[in-house]
Coordinates of C-alpha atoms and ligand atoms in Angstrom, one line a residue:
M1 CA 25.3 -2.7 -150.3
R2 CA 27.6 -1.4 -153.1
M3 CA 25.8 -0.9 -156.4
R4 CA 26.8 0.0 -159.9
I5 CA 24.9 1.1 -163.0
G6 CA 25.6 0.6 -166.7
C7 CA 24.1 1.8 -169.9
G8 CA 24.3 0.4 -173.5
F9 CA 23.2 1.4 -176.9
D10 CA 23.3 -0.3 -180.3
S11 CA 21.8 0.0 -183.8
H12 CA 21.7 -2.3 -186.9
S13 CA 20.2 -1.8 -190.4
F14 CA 17.6 -4.2 -191.7
K15 CA 18.7 -6.4 -194.5
E16 CA 16.9 -8.9 -196.7
G17 CA 18.0 -12.5 -196.8
V18 CA 19.1 -12.9 -193.2
P19 CA 17.1 -14.2 -190.2
L20 CA 15.9 -11.7 -187.6
V21 CA 17.2 -12.4 -184.1
I22 CA 16.3 -10.1 -181.2
G23 CA 16.9 -10.9 -177.5
G24 CA 18.1 -14.4 -178.5
M25 CA 14.8 -15.1 -180.2
R26 CA 14.3 -15.9 -183.9
I27 CA 11.5 -13.7 -185.1
D28 CA 9.4 -14.4 -188.3
H29 CA 10.0 -11.3 -190.5
P30 CA 11.0 -10.8 -194.2
E31 CA 14.3 -9.0 -193.1
G32 CA 16.9 -9.5 -190.5
L33 CA 19.6 -7.3 -189.0
A34 CA 22.9 -6.8 -190.9
G35 CA 26.0 -7.4 -188.8
H36 CA 29.2 -9.4 -188.4
S37 CA 27.5 -11.5 -185.8
D38 CA 23.8 -12.5 -185.8
G39 CA 23.0 -8.7 -185.4
D40 CA 21.1 -9.1 -182.2
V41 CA 20.8 -5.4 -181.4
L42 CA 19.1 -6.0 -178.0
L43 CA 21.7 -8.4 -176.6
H44 CA 24.5 -6.1 -177.9
A45 CA 23.1 -3.2 -175.9
I46 CA 22.6 -5.3 -172.8
T47 CA 26.2 -6.7 -173.2
D48 CA 27.6 -3.2 -173.3
A49 CA 25.5 -2.1 -170.3
L50 CA 26.9 -5.0 -168.3
L51 CA 30.5 -4.4 -169.3
G52 CA 30.2 -0.7 -168.7
A53 CA 28.8 -1.3 -165.2
V54 CA 32.1 -2.9 -164.2
S55 CA 34.3 -0.7 -166.3
A56 CA 35.4 -3.6 -168.5
G57 CA 35.4 -2.0 -171.9
D58 CA 32.8 -2.7 -174.5
I59 CA 31.6 -5.4 -176.9
G60 CA 34.1 -4.3 -179.6
T61 CA 36.9 -4.7 -177.1
F62 CA 36.1 -8.4 -176.6
F63 CA 34.7 -9.3 -180.0
P64 CA 36.3 -7.1 -182.7
P65 CA 34.4 -7.3 -186.1
S66 CA 37.9 -7.8 -187.7
D67 CA 38.0 -11.3 -186.0
E68 CA 36.6 -14.0 -188.3
R69 CA 35.7 -16.1 -185.3
W70 CA 32.7 -13.9 -184.6
K71 CA 31.3 -14.0 -188.1
G72 CA 27.7 -15.1 -187.7
A73 CA 28.2 -15.7 -184.0
A74 CA 25.2 -16.0 -181.7
S75 CA 25.2 -12.9 -179.5
S76 CA 24.3 -15.0 -176.5
L77 CA 28.0 -15.8 -176.4
F78 CA 28.8 -12.1 -176.1
L79 CA 26.3 -11.8 -173.3
R80 CA 27.7 -14.8 -171.5
T81 CA 31.2 -13.2 -171.5
A82 CA 29.8 -10.0 -170.0
M83 CA 28.1 -12.0 -167.3
E84 CA 31.4 -13.7 -166.5
E85 CA 33.0 -10.3 -166.2
I86 CA 30.4 -9.0 -163.7
H87 CA 30.5 -12.2 -161.6
T88 CA 34.3 -12.1 -161.5
A89 CA 34.2 -8.5 -160.4
G90 CA 31.9 -9.6 -157.5
Y91 CA 28.5 -8.3 -158.7
R92 CA 25.1 -9.7 -159.7
I93 CA 22.3 -8.3 -161.7
V94 CA 19.5 -6.6 -159.8
N95 CA 17.4 -5.6 -162.9
V96 CA 17.7 -4.7 -166.6
D97 CA 15.5 -2.2 -168.4
T98 CA 15.5 -1.8 -172.2
V99 CA 14.0 0.2 -175.0
L100 CA 13.7 -1.1 -178.6
V101 CA 13.1 1.4 -181.3
M102 CA 12.0 0.1 -184.7
A103 CA 9.1 0.6 -187.2
R104 CA 8.7 -3.1 -187.9
P105 CA 8.1 -5.8 -186.8
K106 CA 5.7 -4.8 -184.0
I107 CA 7.3 -5.7 -180.7
V108 CA 4.4 -5.4 -178.3
P109 CA 2.7 -8.7 -179.3
I110 CA 6.0 -10.6 -178.6
A111 CA 7.3 -8.5 -175.7
G112 CA 6.4 -11.2 -173.2
E113 CA 8.3 -13.9 -175.1
L114 CA 11.2 -11.5 -175.6
R115 CA 11.3 -10.7 -171.8
A116 CA 11.3 -14.5 -171.0
S117 CA 14.1 -15.1 -173.5
V118 CA 16.3 -12.3 -172.2
A119 CA 15.6 -13.3 -168.5
E120 CA 16.6 -16.9 -169.2
L121 CA 19.9 -15.8 -170.9
L122 CA 20.7 -13.5 -168.0
E123 CA 19.6 -16.1 -165.4
I124 CA 17.3 -13.7 -163.6
P125 CA 13.5 -13.7 -163.1
A126 CA 11.4 -12.3 -166.0
G127 CA 10.1 -9.7 -163.5
D128 CA 13.6 -8.2 -163.4
V129 CA 13.7 -7.5 -167.1
G130 CA 11.9 -4.6 -168.8
I131 CA 11.3 -4.6 -172.6
K132 CA 9.7 -1.4 -173.9
A133 CA 9.0 -0.8 -177.6
K134 CA 8.8 2.5 -179.5
T135 CA 8.5 3.4 -183.2
P136 CA 10.9 5.9 -184.6
E137 CA 8.4 8.7 -185.1
G138 CA 10.0 11.7 -186.8
L139 CA 13.4 10.1 -187.0
N140 CA 13.3 8.8 -190.5
Q141 CA 14.9 5.6 -189.4
D142 CA 12.4 3.0 -190.5
G143 CA 15.2 0.8 -191.9
V144 CA 17.1 0.6 -188.6
A145 CA 16.7 -1.2 -185.3
V146 CA 17.9 0.6 -182.2
A147 CA 18.2 -0.7 -178.6
H148 CA 19.0 1.1 -175.3
A149 CA 19.7 -0.9 -172.1
T150 CA 20.3 0.1 -168.5
V151 CA 21.5 -2.4 -165.9
L152 CA 21.8 -2.2 -162.1
L153 CA 24.2 -4.4 -160.3
E154 CA 24.8 -5.1 -156.6
S155 CA 27.9 -6.4 -154.8
L156 CA 28.0 -10.0 -153.8
V157 CA 30.2 -8.9 -150.8
K158 CA 28.4 -8.7 -147.5
E159 CA 28.2 -5.4 -145.7
D160 CA 30.6 -6.5 -143.0
G161 CA 33.2 -7.8 -145.4
P162 CA 35.5 -4.7 -145.5
K163 CA 35.3 -4.3 -141.7
V164 CA 36.7 -7.8 -141.2
M165 CA 39.5 -7.1 -143.7
R166 CA 40.3 -3.8 -141.9
A167 CA 40.4 -5.4 -138.5
A168 CA 42.8 -8.1 -139.7
A169 CA 45.3 -5.8 -141.4
E170 CA 47.4 -2.8 -140.4
D171 CA 46.5 0.5 -142.0
D172 CA 49.5 0.5 -144.3
E173 CA 48.7 -3.0 -145.6
V174 CA 45.1 -1.9 -146.3
N175 CA 46.4 1.2 -148.2
E176 CA 48.8 -0.9 -150.2
M177 CA 46.0 -3.4 -151.1
V178 CA 43.6 -0.6 -152.2
E179 CA 46.3 1.0 -154.4
S180 CA 47.1 -2.3 -156.2
L181 CA 43.4 -2.9 -156.8
V182 CA 42.9 0.5 -158.3
V183 CA 45.9 0.0 -160.6
D184 CA 44.5 -3.4 -161.7
V185 CA 41.0 -2.0 -162.4
R186 CA 42.4 0.8 -164.5
E187 CA 44.4 -1.5 -166.8
T188 CA 42.6 -4.8 -167.0
S189 CA 39.0 -6.2 -167.0
A190 CA 37.7 -8.3 -164.1
L191 CA 39.0 -11.5 -165.9
G192 CA 42.4 -10.0 -166.3
R193 CA 42.0 -9.2 -170.0
K194 CA 43.9 -6.2 -171.2
V195 CA 41.3 -3.5 -171.9
P196 CA 42.0 -0.4 -174.1
V197 CA 40.1 2.4 -172.4
F198 CA 38.8 4.2 -175.4
D199 CA 38.2 1.4 -177.9
T200 CA 34.7 2.0 -179.1
D201 CA 35.0 0.1 -182.4
D202 CA 31.7 -1.8 -182.4
L203 CA 30.5 -3.1 -185.7
T204 CA 29.3 -6.4 -184.3
Ligands
MG301 MG1 25.8 -4.5 -182.6

């Protein structure tokens, strides 16, 4: 079974006067997270991990902050796009693990709800989602929320798939096919979108 791994990171500053949304959940707190979208730091990190796992660029590639369409957008939309990318590439999620780093609010009391919310959005069992919470001890970052995410994907193609293909085609044909696939992967995402390789402009 072919597997791929992806990692994601994001950070947003806390800001008064905006709702706090983490993991697709509205959380009761005096401050929210500043951002062009709803500032959902956890979904942004998971979105980047998914896109990275299939070499499809990053969240800024698909949803540039310069685009007015994404102003105040729900980050579940970004996650949905990343899920389309991995499905089109022929993969499914095995599990997701995350770390949230913030001084306030306390995550532990709502970690179960957060896990259920993220699992529902990813369409996987809650047992395949890890939510860990840390406080930024010694980092002097109490006004910032940080999220790290790691995802593991497995191929939807069965083990004997390539063998059948190889038996049906001459060696030259197989080589030609592989070369064309490699060129496609380098220049476009799974859905055929043009992907700049080193675009890391993520202010979403
Ligand atoms: Mg972000």
